[in-house]
Structure formats: C-alpha cells, structure tokens
PDB file of C-alpha atoms in Angstrom:
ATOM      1  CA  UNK W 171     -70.953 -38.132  18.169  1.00  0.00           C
ATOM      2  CA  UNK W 172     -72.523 -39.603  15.070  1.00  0.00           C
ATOM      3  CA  UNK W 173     -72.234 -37.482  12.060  1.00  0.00           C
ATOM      4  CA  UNK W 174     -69.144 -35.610  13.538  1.00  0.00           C
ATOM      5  CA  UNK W 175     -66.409 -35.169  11.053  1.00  0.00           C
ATOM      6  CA  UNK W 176     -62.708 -36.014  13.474  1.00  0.00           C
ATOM      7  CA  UNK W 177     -60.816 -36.649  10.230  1.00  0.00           C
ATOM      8  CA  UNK W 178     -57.483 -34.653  10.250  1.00  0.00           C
ATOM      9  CA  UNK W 179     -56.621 -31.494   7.991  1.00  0.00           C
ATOM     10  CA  UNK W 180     -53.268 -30.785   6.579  1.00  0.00           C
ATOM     11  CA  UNK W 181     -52.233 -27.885   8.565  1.00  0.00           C
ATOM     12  CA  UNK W 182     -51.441 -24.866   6.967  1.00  0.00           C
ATOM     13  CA  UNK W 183     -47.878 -23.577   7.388  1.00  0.00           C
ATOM     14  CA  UNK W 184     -46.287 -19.968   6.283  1.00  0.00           C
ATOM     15  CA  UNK W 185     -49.167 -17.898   6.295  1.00  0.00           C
ATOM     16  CA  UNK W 186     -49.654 -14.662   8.333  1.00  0.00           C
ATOM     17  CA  UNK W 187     -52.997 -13.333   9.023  1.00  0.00           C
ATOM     18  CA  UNK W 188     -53.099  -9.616   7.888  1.00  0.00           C
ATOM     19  CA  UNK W 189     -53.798  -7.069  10.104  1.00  0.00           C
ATOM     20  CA  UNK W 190     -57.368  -5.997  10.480  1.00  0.00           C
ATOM     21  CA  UNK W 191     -56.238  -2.386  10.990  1.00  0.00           C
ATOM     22  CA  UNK W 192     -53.845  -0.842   8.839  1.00  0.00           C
ATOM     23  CA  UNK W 193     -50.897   0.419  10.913  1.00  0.00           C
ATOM     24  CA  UNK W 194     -51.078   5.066  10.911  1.00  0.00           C
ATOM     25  CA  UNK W 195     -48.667   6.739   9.259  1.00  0.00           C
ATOM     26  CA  UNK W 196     -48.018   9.420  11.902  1.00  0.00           C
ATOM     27  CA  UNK W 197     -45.624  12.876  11.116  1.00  0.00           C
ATOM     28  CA  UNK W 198     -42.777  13.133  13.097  1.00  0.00           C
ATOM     29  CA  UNK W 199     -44.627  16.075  15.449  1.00  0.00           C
ATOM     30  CA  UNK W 200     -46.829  13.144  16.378  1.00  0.00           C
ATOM     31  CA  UNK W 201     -44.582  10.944  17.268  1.00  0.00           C
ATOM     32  CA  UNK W 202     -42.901  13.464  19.564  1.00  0.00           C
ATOM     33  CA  UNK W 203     -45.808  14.053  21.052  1.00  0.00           C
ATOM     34  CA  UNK W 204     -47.027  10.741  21.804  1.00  0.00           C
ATOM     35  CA  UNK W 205     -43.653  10.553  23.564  1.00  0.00           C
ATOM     36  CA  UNK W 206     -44.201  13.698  25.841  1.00  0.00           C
ATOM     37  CA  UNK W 207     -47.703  12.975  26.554  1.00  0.00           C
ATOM     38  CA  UNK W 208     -46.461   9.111  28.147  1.00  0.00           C
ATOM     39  CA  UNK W 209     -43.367  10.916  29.702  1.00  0.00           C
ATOM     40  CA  UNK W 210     -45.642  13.433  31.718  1.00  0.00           C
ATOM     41  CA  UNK W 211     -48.231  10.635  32.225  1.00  0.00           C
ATOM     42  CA  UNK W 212     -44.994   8.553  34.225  1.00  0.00           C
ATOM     43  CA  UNK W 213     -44.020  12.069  35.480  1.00  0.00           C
ATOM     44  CA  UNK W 214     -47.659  12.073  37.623  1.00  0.00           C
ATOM     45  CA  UNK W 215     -46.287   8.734  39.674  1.00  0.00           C
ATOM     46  CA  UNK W 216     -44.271  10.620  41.467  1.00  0.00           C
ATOM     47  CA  UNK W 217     -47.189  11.984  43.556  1.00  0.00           C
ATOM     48  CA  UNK W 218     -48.670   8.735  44.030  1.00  0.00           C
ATOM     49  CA  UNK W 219     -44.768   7.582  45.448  1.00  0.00           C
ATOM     50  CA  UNK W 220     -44.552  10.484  47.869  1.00  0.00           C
ATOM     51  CA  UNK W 221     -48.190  10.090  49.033  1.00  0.00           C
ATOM     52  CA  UNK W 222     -47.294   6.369  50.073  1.00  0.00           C
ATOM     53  CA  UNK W 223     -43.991   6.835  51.798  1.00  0.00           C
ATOM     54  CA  UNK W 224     -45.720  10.328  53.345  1.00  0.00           C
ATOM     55  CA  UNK W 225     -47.922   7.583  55.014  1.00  0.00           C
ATOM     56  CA  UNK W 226     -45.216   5.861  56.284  1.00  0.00           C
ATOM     57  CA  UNK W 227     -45.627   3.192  53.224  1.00  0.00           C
ATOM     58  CA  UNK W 228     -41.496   3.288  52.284  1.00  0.00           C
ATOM     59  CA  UNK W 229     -41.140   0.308  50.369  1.00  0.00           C
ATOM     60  CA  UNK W 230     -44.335   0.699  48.686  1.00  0.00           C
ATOM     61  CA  UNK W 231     -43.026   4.206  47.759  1.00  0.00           C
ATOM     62  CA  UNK W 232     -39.686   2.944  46.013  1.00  0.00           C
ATOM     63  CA  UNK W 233     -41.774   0.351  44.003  1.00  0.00           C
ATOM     64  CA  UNK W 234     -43.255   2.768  42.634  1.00  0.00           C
ATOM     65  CA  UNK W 235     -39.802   4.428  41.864  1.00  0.00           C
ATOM     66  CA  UNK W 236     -38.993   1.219  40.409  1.00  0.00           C
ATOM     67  CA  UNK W 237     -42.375   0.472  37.935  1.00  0.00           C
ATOM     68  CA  UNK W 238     -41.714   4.614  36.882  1.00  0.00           C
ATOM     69  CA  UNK W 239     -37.882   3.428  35.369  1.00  0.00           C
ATOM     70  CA  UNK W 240     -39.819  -0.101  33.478  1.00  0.00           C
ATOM     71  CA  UNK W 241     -42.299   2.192  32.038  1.00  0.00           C
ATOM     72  CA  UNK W 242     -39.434   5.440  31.023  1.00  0.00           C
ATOM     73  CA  UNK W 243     -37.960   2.394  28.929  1.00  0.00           C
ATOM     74  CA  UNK W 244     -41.158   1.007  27.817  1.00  0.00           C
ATOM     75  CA  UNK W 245     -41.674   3.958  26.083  1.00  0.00           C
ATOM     76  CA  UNK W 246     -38.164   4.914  24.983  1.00  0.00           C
ATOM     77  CA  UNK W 247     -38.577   1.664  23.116  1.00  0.00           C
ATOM     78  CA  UNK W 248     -41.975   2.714  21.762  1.00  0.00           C
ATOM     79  CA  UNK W 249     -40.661   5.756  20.082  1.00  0.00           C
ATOM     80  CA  UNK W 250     -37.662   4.295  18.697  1.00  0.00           C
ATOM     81  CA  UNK W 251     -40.210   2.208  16.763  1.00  0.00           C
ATOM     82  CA  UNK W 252     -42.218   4.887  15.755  1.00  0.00           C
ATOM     83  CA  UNK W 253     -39.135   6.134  14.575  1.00  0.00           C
ATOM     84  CA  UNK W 254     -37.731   3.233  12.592  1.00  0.00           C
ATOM     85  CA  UNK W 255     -40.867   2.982  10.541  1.00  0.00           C
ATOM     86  CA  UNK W 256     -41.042   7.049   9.966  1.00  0.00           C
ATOM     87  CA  UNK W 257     -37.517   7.129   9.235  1.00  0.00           C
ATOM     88  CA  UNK W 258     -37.477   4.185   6.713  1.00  0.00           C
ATOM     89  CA  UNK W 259     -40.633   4.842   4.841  1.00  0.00           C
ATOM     90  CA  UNK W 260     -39.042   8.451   4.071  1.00  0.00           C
ATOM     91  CA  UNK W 261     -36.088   6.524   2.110  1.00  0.00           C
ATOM     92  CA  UNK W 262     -38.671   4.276   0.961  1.00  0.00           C
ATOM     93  CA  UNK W 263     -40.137   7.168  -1.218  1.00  0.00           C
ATOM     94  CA  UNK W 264     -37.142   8.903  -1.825  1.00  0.00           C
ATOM     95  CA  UNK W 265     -37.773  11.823   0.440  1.00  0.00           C
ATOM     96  CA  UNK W 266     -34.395  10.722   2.194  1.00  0.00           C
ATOM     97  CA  UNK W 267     -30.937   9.565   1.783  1.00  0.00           C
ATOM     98  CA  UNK W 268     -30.996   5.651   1.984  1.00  0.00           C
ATOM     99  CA  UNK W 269     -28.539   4.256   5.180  1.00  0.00           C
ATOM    100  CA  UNK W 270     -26.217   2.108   3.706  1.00  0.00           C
ATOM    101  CA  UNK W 271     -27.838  -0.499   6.596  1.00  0.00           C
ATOM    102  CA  UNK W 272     -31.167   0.070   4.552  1.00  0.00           C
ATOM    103  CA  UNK W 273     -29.935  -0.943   1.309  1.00  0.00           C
ATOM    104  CA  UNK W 274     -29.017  -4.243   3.012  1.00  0.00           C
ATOM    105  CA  UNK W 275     -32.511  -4.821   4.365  1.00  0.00           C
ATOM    106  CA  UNK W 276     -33.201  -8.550   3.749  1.00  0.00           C
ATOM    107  CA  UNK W 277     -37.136  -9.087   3.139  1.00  0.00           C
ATOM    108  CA  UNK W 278     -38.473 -12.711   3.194  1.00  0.00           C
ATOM    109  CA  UNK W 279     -40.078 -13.795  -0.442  1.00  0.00           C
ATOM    110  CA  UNK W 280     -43.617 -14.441   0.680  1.00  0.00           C
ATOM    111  CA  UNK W 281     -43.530 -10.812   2.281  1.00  0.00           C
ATOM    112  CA  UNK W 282     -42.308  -9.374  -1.645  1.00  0.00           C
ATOM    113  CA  UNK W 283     -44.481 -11.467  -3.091  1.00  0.00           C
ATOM    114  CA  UNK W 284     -47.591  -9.890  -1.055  1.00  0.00           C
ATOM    115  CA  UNK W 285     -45.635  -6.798  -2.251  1.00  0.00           C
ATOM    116  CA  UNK W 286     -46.604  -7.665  -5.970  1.00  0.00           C
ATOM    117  CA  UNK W 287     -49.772  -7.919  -5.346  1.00  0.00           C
ATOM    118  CA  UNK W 288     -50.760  -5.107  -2.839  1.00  0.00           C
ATOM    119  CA  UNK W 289     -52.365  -2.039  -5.145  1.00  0.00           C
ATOM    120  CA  UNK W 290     -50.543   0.628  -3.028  1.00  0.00           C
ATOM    121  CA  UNK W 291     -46.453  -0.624  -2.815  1.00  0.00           C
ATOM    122  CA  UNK W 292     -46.037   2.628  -0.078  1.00  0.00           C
ATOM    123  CA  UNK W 293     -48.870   1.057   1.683  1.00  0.00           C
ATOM    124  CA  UNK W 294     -47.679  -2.133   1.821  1.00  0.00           C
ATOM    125  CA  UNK W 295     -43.719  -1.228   3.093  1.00  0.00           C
ATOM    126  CA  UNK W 296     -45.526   0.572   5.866  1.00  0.00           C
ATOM    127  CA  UNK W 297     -47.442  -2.136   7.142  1.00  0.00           C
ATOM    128  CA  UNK W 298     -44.131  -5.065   6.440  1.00  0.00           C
ATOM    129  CA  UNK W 299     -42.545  -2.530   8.754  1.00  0.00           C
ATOM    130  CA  UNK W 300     -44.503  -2.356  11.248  1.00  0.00           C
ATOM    131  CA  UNK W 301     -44.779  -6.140  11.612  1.00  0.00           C
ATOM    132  CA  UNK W 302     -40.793  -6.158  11.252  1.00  0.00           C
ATOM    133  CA  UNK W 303     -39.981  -4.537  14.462  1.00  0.00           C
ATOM    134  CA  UNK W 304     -43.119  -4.848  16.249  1.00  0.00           C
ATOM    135  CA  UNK W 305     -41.360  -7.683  18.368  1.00  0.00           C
ATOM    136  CA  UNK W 306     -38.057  -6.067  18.352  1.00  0.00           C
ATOM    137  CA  UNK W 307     -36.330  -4.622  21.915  1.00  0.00           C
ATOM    138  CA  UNK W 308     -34.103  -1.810  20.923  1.00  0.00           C
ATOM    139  CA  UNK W 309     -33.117  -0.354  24.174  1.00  0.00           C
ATOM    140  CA  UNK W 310     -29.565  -2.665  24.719  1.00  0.00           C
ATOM    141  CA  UNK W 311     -26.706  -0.141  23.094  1.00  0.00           C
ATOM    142  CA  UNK W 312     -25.673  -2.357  20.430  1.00  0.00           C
ATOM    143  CA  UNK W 313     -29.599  -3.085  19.344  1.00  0.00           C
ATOM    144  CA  UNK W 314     -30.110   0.887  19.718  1.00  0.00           C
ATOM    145  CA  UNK W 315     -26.631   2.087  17.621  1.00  0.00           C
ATOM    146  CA  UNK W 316     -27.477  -0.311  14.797  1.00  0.00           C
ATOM    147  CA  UNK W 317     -31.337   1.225  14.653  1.00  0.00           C
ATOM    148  CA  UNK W 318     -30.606   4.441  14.375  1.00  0.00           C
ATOM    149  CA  UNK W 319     -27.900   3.904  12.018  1.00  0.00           C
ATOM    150  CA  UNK W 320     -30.226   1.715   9.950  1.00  0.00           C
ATOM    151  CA  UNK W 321     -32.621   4.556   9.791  1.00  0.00           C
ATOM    152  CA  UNK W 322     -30.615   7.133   8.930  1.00  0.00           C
ATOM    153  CA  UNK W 323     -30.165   8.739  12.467  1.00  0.00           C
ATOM    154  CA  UNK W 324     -26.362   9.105  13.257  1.00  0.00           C
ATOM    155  CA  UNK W 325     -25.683   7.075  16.586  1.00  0.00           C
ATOM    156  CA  UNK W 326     -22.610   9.325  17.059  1.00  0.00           C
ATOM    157  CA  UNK W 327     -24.322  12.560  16.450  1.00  0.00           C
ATOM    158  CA  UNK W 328     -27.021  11.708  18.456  1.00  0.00           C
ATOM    159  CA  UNK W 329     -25.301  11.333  21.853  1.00  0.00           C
ATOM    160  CA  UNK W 330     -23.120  13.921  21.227  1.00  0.00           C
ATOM    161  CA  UNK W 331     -26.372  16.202  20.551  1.00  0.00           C
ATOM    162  CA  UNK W 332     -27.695  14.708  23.711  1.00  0.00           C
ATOM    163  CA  UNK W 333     -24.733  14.379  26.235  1.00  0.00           C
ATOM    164  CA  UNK W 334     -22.712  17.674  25.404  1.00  0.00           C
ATOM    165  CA  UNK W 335     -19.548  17.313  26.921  1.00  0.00           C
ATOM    166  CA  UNK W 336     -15.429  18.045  26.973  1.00  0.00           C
ATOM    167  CA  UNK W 337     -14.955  16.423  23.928  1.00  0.00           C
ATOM    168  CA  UNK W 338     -17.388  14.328  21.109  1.00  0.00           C
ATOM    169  CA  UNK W 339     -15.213  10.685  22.515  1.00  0.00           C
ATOM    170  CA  UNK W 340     -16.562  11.642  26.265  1.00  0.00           C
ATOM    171  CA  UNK W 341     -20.312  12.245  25.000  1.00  0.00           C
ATOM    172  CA  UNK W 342     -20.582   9.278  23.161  1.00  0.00           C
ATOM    173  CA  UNK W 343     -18.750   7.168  26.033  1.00  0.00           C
ATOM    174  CA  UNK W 344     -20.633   8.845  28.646  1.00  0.00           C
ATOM    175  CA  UNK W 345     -24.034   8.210  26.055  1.00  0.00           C
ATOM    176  CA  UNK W 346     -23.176   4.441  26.402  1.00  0.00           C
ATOM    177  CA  UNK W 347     -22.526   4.223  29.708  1.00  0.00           C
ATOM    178  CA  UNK W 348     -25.841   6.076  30.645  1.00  0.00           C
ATOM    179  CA  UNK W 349     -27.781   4.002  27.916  1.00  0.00           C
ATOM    180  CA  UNK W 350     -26.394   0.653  29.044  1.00  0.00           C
ATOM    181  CA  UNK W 351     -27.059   1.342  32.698  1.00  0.00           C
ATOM    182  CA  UNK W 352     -30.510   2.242  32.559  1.00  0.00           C
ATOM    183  CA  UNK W 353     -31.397  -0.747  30.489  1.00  0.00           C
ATOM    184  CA  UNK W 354     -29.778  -3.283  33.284  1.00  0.00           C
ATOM    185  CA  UNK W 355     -31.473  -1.626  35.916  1.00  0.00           C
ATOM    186  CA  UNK W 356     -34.767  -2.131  33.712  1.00  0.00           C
ATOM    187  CA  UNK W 357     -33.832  -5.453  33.217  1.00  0.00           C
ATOM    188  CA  UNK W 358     -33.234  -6.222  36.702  1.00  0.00           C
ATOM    189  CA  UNK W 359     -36.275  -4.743  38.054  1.00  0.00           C
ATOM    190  CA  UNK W 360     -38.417  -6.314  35.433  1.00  0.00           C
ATOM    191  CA  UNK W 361     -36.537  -9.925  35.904  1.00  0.00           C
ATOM    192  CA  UNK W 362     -35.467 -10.101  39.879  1.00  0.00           C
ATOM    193  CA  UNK W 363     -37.707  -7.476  41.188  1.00  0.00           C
ATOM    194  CA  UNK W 364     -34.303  -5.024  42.039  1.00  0.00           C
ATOM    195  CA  UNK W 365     -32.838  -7.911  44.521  1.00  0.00           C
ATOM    196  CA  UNK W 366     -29.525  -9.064  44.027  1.00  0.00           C
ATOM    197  CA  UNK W 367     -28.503 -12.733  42.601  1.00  0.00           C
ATOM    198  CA  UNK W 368     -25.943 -12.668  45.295  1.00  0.00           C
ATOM    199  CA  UNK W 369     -27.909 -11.365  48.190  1.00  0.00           C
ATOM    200  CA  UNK W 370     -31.882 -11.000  47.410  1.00  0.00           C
ATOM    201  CA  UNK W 371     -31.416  -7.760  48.982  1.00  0.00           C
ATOM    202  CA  UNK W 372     -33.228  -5.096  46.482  1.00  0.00           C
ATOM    203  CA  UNK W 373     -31.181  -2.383  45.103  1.00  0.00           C
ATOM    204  CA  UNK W 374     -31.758   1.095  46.416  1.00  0.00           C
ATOM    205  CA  UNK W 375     -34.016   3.515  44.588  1.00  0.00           C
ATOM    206  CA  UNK W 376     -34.216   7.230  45.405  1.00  0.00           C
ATOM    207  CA  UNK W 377     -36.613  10.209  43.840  1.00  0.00           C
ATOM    208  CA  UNK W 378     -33.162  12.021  42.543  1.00  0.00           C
ATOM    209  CA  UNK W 379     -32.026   8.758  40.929  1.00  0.00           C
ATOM    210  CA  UNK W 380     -35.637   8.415  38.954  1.00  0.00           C
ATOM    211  CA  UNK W 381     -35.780  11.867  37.991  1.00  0.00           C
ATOM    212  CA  UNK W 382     -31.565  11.905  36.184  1.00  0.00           C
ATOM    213  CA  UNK W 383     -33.191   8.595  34.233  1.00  0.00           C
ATOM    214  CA  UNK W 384     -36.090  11.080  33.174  1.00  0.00           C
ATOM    215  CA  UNK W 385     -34.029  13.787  31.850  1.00  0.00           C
ATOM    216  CA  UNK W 386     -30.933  11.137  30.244  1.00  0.00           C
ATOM    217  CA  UNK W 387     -33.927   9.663  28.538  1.00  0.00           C
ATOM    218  CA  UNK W 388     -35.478  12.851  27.615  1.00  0.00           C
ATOM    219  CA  UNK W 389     -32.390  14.566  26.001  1.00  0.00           C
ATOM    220  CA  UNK W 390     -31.681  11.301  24.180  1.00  0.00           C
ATOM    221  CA  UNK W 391     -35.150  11.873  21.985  1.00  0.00           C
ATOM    222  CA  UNK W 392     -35.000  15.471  21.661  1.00  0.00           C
ATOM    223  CA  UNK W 393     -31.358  14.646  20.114  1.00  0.00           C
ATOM    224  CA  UNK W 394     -33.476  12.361  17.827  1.00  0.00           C
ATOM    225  CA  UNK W 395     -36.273  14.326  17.003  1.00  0.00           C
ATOM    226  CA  UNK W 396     -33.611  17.805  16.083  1.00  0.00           C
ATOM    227  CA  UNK W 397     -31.877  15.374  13.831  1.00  0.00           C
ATOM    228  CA  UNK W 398     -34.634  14.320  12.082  1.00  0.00           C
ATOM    229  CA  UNK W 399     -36.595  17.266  11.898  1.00  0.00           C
ATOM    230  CA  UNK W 400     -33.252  18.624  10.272  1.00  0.00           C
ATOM    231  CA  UNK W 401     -33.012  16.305   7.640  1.00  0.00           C
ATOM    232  CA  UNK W 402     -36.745  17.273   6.395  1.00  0.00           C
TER     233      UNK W 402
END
C-alpha cells in the first residue's frame, strides 16, 4: 500500500466521449435494403416454428411466433432511425424542405459548441444525430406521427399510402389502430412474456396472425420509402 496515491479527484461532469467510429451516411436504397434483408432474415423463423410444433413441440412453436413479432418491431424501429437521420441531414444541406418540427429542433450548447469547432459542420450534424435518437423508441403512434412529421415524412400521407381504404379518415384510423396494436402486443410479449395481468394465461399466437403483422409492417415502410424517394 505504501506509495499508493487514494487521494480523491474532482470528477468530471458534462462530457461525452466521442464516438470512435464515425456514424455512415447511408442513401436511402440502403436503408431499404437493410430493412428487407432483416425482414426476410425474421421471415426464415417460420421454418424453425413449424419444425418444432411438427415435432409435437406446440408451445415452443408459438414462442417462436412470439420472438418473430419483438424482432418485426425491433427493426421497424431501426429503420425509422435510419430514416430520421437521412431525412434530417437532407434539410440540413438544403437538399430538402425544412419541417416546421425541424426548425424547432432544440440542440444543447456544449453539442453547438463542439459544432464550432468540428472542421466539417455536415459531419458533425450527422454524428449529433445519430447520438440524438440512438436511445429513442419510436414505434408508440404518438412517438411515430411526431417523427415522421419532424422529418419531413407526412404521417397522414403515409398511412393513407400504406392502408388504402374507403376513404383517407378510415386509412389513417385503421393505420393507428394497426400501429398501436402491434406495439402492445410487442410490449406485452417483451414485458409479461404474452400472459395476462389478470390471468397469467399467455395470449394466443397463430402463423396467420404473425404473417398480417409482416405485411402491416411491410406496407408501412414501402409507404415511407415512395415518399421519400419522391421528394428526391
């Protein structure tokens, strides 16, 4: 013990470590893609499911089911942030219309004042987004309306591009509803295991049911992506 220094330091408060890697810029074909290649990925569960409950493994089977809706979310979320940072470095540079959401972005000072001193300002907004909603969950309705509002993607026009239906009030209702239900189910499975606060009895969970989720969710991004890709 002799020699060893114990004495306290003051601790040092407000300071984020950068990033070792600098967060890729992808083009909005990428970020499609990374989307299709997870979806298909989750897609290949479906084998593993039937194998299980083939074998007279039921419950096993629907678990399965059940980790297949977590990870369609998982990555719902993941391209909605892929998304928000493509979407808001384009009005960054001027390449798009600024959301009037955007022009209320509120940026702490220690963040602008690593602004003033990073030699690339483009390169810098890129990486402060990517910390800013690296945290965020954007799958709730409200949390996911706001987003794509902020970033320039109508909320409106996107559920009426991806729920066609009698009328633009019954695609955006029916876009809620569908949005909002998928995300409690997520929730519950990922919280309570599918049982029932009530009853502890889990919920039931069928191929059919898995597969709607698949396609709500898919429509819901191609909506997305047209919009964007429209804009530019």
């Amino acid at each position: 013990m002799a020699g060893r220094d114990i004495s306290l330091t003051p601790r040092v408060e407000e300071v984020r470590e950068p990033s070792a890697t600098a967060p890729v810029q992808f083009e909005l074909a990428q970020i499609k893609e990374h989307f299709d290649e997870s979806l298909n990925s989750i897609k290949k569960h479906f084998s593993v499911a039937e194998e299980l409950m083939n074998g007279g493994k039921e419950d096993e089977g629907k678990n399965i089911y059940r980790s297949q809706i977590v990870f369609l979310e998982a990555i719902l979320d993941f391209y909605l942030h892929e998304m928000s940072k493509y979407c808001l470095y384009k009005m960054f540079i001027g390449e798009w219309r600024k959301s009037e959401k955007y022009k209320k972005l509120q940026i702490p000072i220690t963040d602008v004042e690593r602004a003033l001193d990073a030699p690339e300002y483009q390169t810098w907004f890129f990486h402060y987004l990517n910390q800013r909603f690296s945290r965020d969950v954007l799958l709730s309705v409200e949390s996911m309306k706001d987003q794509l509002n902020l970033i320039g993607i109508s909320w409106t026009a996107a559920l009426i591009k991806a729920y066609p239906a009698n009328s633009e009030n019954d695609s955006v209702n029916w876009g809620k509803n569908t949005i909002r239900q998928l995300f409690d189910r997520r929730n519950m499975i990922a919280h309570q295991n599918d049982r029932s606060h009530e009853s502890a009895v889990q919920n039931p969970i069928t191929r059919e049911y898995v597969e709607e989720c698949f396609d709500n969710v898919e429509c819901l991004v191609t909506a997305i992506h047209t919009i964007a890709a429209e804009k530019g």
